[in-house]
Short mmCIF file of C-alpha atoms in Angstrom, two decimals:
data_model
loop_
_atom_site.label_atom_id
_atom_site.label_comp_id
_atom_site.label_asym_id
_atom_site.label_seq_id
_atom_site.Cartn_x
_atom_site.Cartn_y
_atom_site.Cartn_z
CA MET A 1 0.21 -0.15 -0.14
CA ARG A 2 2.86 2.51 0.78
CA LEU A 3 3.40 1.79 -2.50
CA ILE A 4 1.28 2.62 -4.53
CA SER A 5 0.53 5.97 -2.04
CA GLY A 6 3.98 7.17 -2.92
CA ILE A 7 2.74 6.88 -7.09
CA MET A 8 -0.06 8.93 -6.45
CA ASP A 9 1.31 11.55 -4.21
CA SER A 10 4.27 11.62 -6.64
CA ILE A 11 1.36 12.38 -9.10
CA GLU A 12 -0.65 15.16 -7.38
CA ARG A 13 2.82 17.11 -7.45
CA LEU A 14 2.50 16.86 -11.28
CA ARG A 15 -0.58 19.32 -10.02
CA SER A 16 1.37 22.75 -8.94
CA HIS A 17 4.63 21.82 -10.35
CA PRO A 18 4.07 20.05 -14.11
CA LEU A 19 7.18 20.73 -15.83
CA SER A 20 8.77 19.59 -12.54
CA GLY A 21 9.77 16.33 -14.65
CA ARG A 22 12.74 15.50 -16.23
CA ILE A 23 12.29 15.40 -19.79
CA VAL A 24 12.05 11.18 -21.28
CA PRO A 25 15.58 10.10 -22.45
CA GLU A 26 14.40 7.85 -25.00
CA PHE A 27 12.65 11.00 -27.08
CA MET A 28 14.46 14.34 -26.01
CA VAL A 29 11.18 16.34 -27.19
CA GLU A 30 9.74 19.01 -24.78
CA HIS A 31 6.77 17.66 -23.83
CA LEU A 32 7.51 13.89 -22.19
CA ARG A 33 8.92 13.40 -19.46
CA GLU A 34 9.49 11.74 -16.05
CA ILE A 35 8.98 11.66 -11.99
CA ILE A 36 11.09 8.45 -11.14
CA SER A 37 9.42 7.02 -7.85
CA PRO A 38 11.49 4.17 -7.60
CA PRO A 39 11.16 1.20 -8.94
CA PHE A 40 8.99 2.94 -11.15
CA ARG A 41 9.09 5.21 -13.98
CA ILE A 42 5.74 7.52 -14.24
CA VAL A 43 5.62 8.74 -17.76
CA TYR A 44 3.62 11.70 -18.94
CA ARG A 45 2.89 14.15 -21.56
CA HIS A 46 2.59 18.08 -20.03
CA GLU A 47 -0.29 20.09 -22.24
CA LYS A 48 -1.17 23.70 -21.72
CA SER A 49 -3.84 22.94 -19.25
CA ARG A 50 -3.52 19.47 -17.84
CA VAL A 51 -0.89 16.69 -17.61
CA ARG A 52 -1.79 13.04 -18.87
CA ILE A 53 0.10 9.86 -17.49
CA ILE A 54 1.05 8.08 -20.28
CA ARG A 55 2.19 4.54 -18.24
CA ILE A 56 3.90 3.29 -15.07
CA TRP A 57 6.47 0.73 -14.87
CA ARG A 58 9.41 -0.38 -13.34
CA SER A 59 12.60 1.86 -13.89
CA GLU A 60 14.60 -0.34 -15.26
CA ARG A 61 12.88 -0.84 -18.81
CA LEU A 62 13.01 1.23 -21.83
CA LEU A 63 9.63 3.38 -23.66
CA LYS A 64 8.82 2.15 -27.02
CA LEU A 65 6.13 3.75 -28.48
CA PRO A 66 3.90 2.72 -31.61
#
């Protein structure tokens, strides 16, 4: 349960600080960012008025989008 609450806390912080995550190194585009909540990566897309969570998965895996 603590693991899930940690992930949710990280996501909630994006409401106030949507640019706090780093740019995803596999893609290097400004609007695709991630935050690390060990052992997970939370990848999100920063849009004008919202943050959209793309994927949450183990941090040792590389991101591959179609």
